[in-house]
XYZ file of C-alpha atoms in Angstrom:
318
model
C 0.000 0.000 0.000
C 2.149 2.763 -1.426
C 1.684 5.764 1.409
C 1.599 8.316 -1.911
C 1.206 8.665 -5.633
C 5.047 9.444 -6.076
C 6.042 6.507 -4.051
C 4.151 4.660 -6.432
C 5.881 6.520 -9.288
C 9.392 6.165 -7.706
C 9.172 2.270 -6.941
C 7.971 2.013 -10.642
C 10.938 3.857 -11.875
C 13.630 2.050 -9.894
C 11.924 -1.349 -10.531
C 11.074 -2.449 -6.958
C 7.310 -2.448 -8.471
C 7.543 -5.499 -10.834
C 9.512 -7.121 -8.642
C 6.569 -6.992 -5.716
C 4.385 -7.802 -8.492
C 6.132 -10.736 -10.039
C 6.096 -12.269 -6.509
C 2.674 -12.272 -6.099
C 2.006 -9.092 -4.341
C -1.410 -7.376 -4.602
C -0.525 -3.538 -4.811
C -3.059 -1.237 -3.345
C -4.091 2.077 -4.103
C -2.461 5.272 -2.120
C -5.777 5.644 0.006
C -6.889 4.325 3.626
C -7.826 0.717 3.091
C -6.882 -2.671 5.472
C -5.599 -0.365 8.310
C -9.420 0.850 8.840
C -11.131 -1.941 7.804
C -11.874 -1.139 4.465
C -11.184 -4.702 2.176
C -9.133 -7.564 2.990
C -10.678 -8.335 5.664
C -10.097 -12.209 7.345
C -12.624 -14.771 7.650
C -14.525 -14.872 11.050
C -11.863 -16.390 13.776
C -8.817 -16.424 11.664
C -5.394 -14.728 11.910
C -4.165 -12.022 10.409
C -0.505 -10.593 10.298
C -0.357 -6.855 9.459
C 2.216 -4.520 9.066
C -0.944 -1.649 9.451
C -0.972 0.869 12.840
C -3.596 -0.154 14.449
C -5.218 -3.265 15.382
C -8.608 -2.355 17.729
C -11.138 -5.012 17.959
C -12.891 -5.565 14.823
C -11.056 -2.633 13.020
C -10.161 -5.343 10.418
C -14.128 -5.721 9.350
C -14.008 -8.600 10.952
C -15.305 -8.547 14.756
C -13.651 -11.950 16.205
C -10.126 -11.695 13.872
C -6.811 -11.919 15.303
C -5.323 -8.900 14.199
C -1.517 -9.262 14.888
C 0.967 -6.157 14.275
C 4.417 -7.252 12.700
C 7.548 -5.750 11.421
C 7.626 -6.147 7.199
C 10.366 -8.631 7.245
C 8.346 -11.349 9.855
C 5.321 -10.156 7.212
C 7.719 -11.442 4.295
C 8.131 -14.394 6.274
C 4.638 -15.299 6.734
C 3.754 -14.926 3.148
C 6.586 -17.483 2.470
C 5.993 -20.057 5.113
C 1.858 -19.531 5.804
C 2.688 -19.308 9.661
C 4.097 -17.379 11.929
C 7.911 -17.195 11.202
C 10.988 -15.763 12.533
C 12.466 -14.451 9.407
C 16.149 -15.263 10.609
C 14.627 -19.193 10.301
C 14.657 -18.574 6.953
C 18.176 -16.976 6.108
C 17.148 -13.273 5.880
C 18.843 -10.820 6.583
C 17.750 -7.201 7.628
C 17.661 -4.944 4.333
C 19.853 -2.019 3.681
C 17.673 0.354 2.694
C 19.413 3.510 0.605
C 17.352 6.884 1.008
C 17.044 8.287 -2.408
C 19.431 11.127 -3.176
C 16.077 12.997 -4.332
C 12.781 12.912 -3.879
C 9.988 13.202 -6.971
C 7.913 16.322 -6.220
C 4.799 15.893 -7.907
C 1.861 17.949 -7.673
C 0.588 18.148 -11.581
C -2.999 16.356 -10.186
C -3.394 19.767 -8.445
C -4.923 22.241 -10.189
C -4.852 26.063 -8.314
C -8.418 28.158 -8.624
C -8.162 31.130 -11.104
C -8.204 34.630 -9.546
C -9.009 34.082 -5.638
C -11.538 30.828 -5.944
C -14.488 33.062 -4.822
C -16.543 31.841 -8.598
C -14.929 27.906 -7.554
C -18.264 26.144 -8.018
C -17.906 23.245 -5.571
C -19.601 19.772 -6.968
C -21.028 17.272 -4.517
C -22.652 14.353 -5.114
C -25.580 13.011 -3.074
C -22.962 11.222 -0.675
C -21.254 14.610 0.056
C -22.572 17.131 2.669
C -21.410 20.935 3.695
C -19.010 20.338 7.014
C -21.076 21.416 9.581
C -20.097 24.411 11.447
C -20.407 24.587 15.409
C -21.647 28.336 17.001
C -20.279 30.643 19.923
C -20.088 28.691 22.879
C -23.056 29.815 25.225
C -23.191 32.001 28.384
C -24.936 28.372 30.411
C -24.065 25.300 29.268
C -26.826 22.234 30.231
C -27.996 19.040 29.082
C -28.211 15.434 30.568
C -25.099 12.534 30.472
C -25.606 10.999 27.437
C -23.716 8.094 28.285
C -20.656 6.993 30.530
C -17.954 5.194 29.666
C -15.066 3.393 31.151
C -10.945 4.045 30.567
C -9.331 3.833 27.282
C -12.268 4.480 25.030
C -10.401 4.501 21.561
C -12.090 6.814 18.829
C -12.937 3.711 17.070
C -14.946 3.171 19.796
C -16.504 6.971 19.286
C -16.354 6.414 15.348
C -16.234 3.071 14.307
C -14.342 2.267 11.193
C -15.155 -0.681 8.870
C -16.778 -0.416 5.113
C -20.156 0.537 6.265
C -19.355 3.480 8.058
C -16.320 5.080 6.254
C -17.791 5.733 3.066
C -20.034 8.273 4.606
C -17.104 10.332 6.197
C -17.726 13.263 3.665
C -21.621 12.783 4.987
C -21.514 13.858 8.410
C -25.425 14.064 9.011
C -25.098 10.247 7.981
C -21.834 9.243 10.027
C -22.930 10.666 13.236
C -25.570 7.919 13.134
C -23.260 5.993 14.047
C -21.367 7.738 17.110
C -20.445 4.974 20.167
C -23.007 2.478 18.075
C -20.463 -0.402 19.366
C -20.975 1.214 23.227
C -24.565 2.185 22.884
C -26.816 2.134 19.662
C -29.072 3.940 20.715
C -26.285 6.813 21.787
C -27.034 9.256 18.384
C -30.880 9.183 18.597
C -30.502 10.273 22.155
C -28.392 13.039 21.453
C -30.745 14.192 18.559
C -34.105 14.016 21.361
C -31.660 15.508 23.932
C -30.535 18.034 21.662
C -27.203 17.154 22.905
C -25.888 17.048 26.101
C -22.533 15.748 27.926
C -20.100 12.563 27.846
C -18.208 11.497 30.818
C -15.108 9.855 30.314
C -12.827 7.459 32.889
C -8.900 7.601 31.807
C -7.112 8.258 28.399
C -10.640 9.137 26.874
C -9.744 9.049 22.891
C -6.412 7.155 22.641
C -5.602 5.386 19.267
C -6.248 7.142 15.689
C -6.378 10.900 15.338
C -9.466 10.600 13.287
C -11.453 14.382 13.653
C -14.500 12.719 12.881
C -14.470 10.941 16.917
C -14.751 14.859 17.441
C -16.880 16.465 14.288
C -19.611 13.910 14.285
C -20.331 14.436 18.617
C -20.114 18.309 17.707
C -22.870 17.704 15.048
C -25.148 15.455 17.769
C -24.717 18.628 19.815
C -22.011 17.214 22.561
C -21.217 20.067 23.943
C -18.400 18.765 26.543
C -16.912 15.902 27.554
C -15.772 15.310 31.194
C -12.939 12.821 31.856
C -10.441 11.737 34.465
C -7.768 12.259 31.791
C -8.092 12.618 27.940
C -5.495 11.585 25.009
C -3.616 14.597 23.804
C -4.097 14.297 19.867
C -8.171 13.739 20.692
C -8.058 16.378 23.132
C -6.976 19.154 20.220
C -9.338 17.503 18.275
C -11.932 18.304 20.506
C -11.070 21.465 20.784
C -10.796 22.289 17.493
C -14.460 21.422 16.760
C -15.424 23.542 19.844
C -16.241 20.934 22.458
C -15.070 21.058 25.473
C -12.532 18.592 27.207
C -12.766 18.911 31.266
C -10.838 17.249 33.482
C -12.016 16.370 36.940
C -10.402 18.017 39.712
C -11.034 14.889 41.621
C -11.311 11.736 39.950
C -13.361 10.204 42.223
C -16.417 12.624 41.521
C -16.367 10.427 38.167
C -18.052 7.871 40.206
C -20.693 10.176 41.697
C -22.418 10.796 38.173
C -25.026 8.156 36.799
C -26.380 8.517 32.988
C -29.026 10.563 32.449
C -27.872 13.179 34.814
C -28.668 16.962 33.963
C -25.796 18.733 34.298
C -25.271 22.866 34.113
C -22.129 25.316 34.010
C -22.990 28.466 34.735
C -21.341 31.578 32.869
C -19.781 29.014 31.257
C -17.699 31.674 28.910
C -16.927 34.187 31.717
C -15.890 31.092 33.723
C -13.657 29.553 30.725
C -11.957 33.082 30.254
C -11.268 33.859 34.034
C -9.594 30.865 35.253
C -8.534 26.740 34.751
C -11.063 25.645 37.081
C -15.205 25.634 36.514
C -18.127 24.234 38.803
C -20.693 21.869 37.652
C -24.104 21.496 38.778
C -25.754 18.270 38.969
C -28.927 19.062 39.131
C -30.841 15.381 39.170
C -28.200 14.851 42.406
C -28.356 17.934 44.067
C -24.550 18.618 44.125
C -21.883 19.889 42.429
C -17.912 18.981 41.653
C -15.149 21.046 40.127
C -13.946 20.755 36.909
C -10.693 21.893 34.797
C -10.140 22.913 31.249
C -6.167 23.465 31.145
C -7.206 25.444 27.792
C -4.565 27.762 26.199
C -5.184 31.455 25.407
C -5.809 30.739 21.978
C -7.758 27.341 22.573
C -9.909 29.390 24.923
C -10.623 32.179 21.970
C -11.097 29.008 19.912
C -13.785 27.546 22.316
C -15.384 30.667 22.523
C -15.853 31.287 19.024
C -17.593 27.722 18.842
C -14.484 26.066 17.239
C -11.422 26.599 14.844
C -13.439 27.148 11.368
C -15.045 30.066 13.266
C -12.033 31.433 14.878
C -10.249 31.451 11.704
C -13.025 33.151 10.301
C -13.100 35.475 13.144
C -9.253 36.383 12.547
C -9.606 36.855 8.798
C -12.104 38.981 9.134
C-alpha cells in the first residue's frame, strides 16, 4: 500500500514495483484501506498478520479476527511459510535500505483556482454534505449525560471504522448515526431528542487514531463537553478544534458520583472559561456539584469561545 502517488511513481521507476508484483504481491491504491477496515478483511476467527498501525477489535471488518501487528520482514516471512515465522529461520537478513538522493515532487494532479476561488463552483454528489459548522459557545451550558464510559475508550470506539461506516465520512449528518453504536446504539438518537448534552469519560478518553470525525460527528449530535479523568492529547486538540469542550475532573473520584441521564449545568460558562482553569458543575438530578478543569490555552480558549477553529479562523480573517 504505497503511502503516496510518487512513491508509487518512484518504486515504478527504480523497478522495486515489478519485482513486488512478479512475486505475487497485490498492490493497493495510495488511500486508507486494510488499516481501517476497508477490504481484505479475514474470515470470522482467523489470523491475520499486518504490518498496518492499528489493530482495535474488529477494526479489520471482521469482529472476532486476530489482528496481529508485525515488522515487514516477519510479514515477508509469513507470506513465504503460511505461519508465523521468525524471518532469521529462513536466512534473511535485515535490508539495507538507501534513502534516495532525491525525492519526486509531484503535484501536476493539483490544479490552483483562477483569480481568488471566490466563482470555484464546488460539486457534490448526493454522498457529500457541507461540514457542519459549530456556534459561539453559550453564556450556560446544560444538558443530561448521554452516556458513561469506562478508561481507554479509543475513537474507534466513538467512530467506528469498517466499510459501512467510512464511506459516509464526507456525509456527516449520515456518520454521526453511528457515534459509540459499538458502546450504545441507541447513543445518536438520544443526542438528537436531547438536543445534545454531555459525555463522561474514565482515563485516556480518545487514545488510538487521530481521526477528527471521533470529534466532528459528537459536535454535530450537539455534545457540547466531555468530562474525563484524563483525555489523550491528539483527541483532546481535536476536541477542541471542533469547539467541544474537554474537562478534566479536579477529583477523579467525583467520576463515580455521576449516573447517565444526569442533567448537568455550568454556569457563565464563557466568563468562567476566560477567568480561570477551574469551573463548577451542577448536577442538578443529584443535588450537588464537583469542580472541573479545562487546562485550555489562550488561543484554545478564543477558539472555544468562538464555537471552534473554522469560526475562529473566520473570526481572525475577518
Amino acid at each position: 500500500a504505497p503511502g503516496s502517488k510518487q512513491v508509487m511513481t518512484m518504486m515504478a521507476q527504480n523497478g522495486a514495483l515489478a519485482d513486488l508484483i512478479a512475486s505475487g504481491t497485490r498492490i493497493l491504491e495510495s488511500a486508507c484501506g486494510p488499516c481501517i477496515g476497508m477490504g481484505q478483511s479475514p474470515n470470522s476467527g482467523a489470523v491475520s498478520l499486518r504490518t498496518f498501525n492499528r489493530n482495535f477489535e474488529g477494526r479489520s471488518g471482521t469482529a472476532d479476527a486476530g489482528i496481529y501487528l508485525v515488522s515487514p520482514e516477519v510479514a515477508a516471512a509469513a507470506a513465504l511459510t503460511g505461519y508465523l515465522t521468525d524471518p532469521r529461520e529462513l536466512g534473511m537478513q535485515y535490508p539495507s535500505v538507501e534513502t534516495p538522493e532525491k525525492f519526486l515532487i509531484n503535484d501536476n494532479l493539483i490544479v490552483a483556482p483562477a483569480e481568488d476561488g471566490s466563482k470555484v463552483e464546488v460539486m457534490r454528489g448526493p454522498n457529500i454534505k457541507p461540514l457542519p459548522v459549530n456556534v459561539e459557545l453559550p453564556e450556560n451550558i446544560a444538558g443530561k449525560v448521554l452516556l458513561k464510559v469506562v478508561d481507554n475508550i479509543t475513537t474507534d470506539h466513538i467512530m467506528p471504522a469498517g466499510a459501512k461506516v467510512l464511506p459516509k465520512r464526507s456525509n456527516i449528518p449520515a456518520i454521526a448515526e453511528h457515534v459509540f453504536e459499538g458502546v450504545d446504539p441507541s447513543f445518536a438518537r438520544r443526542a438528537k431528542e436531547n438536543n445534545g448534552g454531555f459525555v463522561v469519560g474514565g482515563q485516556n478518553y480518545g487514545q488510538g487514531s487521530s481521526r477528527e470525525h471521533a470529534a466532528l460527528a459528537p459536535m454535530y449530535l450537539g455534545v457540547k463537553a466531555v468530562i474525563a479523568q484524563s483525555f489523550a492529547r491528539i483527541h483532546r486538540a481535536n476536541l477542541v478544534n471542533f469547539g467541544i469542550i474537554p474537562l478534566t475532573f479536579v477529583n477523579p473520584d467525583d467520576y463515580q458520583t455521576i449516573e447517565p441521564g444526569d442533567e448537568l449545568v455550568i454556569g457563565n460558562a464563557r466568563e468562567g472559561i476566560k477567568s480561570g482553569p477551574d469551573l463548577t458543575v451542577c448536577n442538578l438530578t443529584k443535588g450537588t456539584t464537583f469542580k472541573v478543569t479545562h487546562g485550555l490555552s489562550g488561543r484554545q480558549i478564543d477558539i472555544i469561545l468562538a464555537g471552534g477553529l473554522l469560526n475562529y479562523t473566520r473570526q481572525q480573517s475577518a
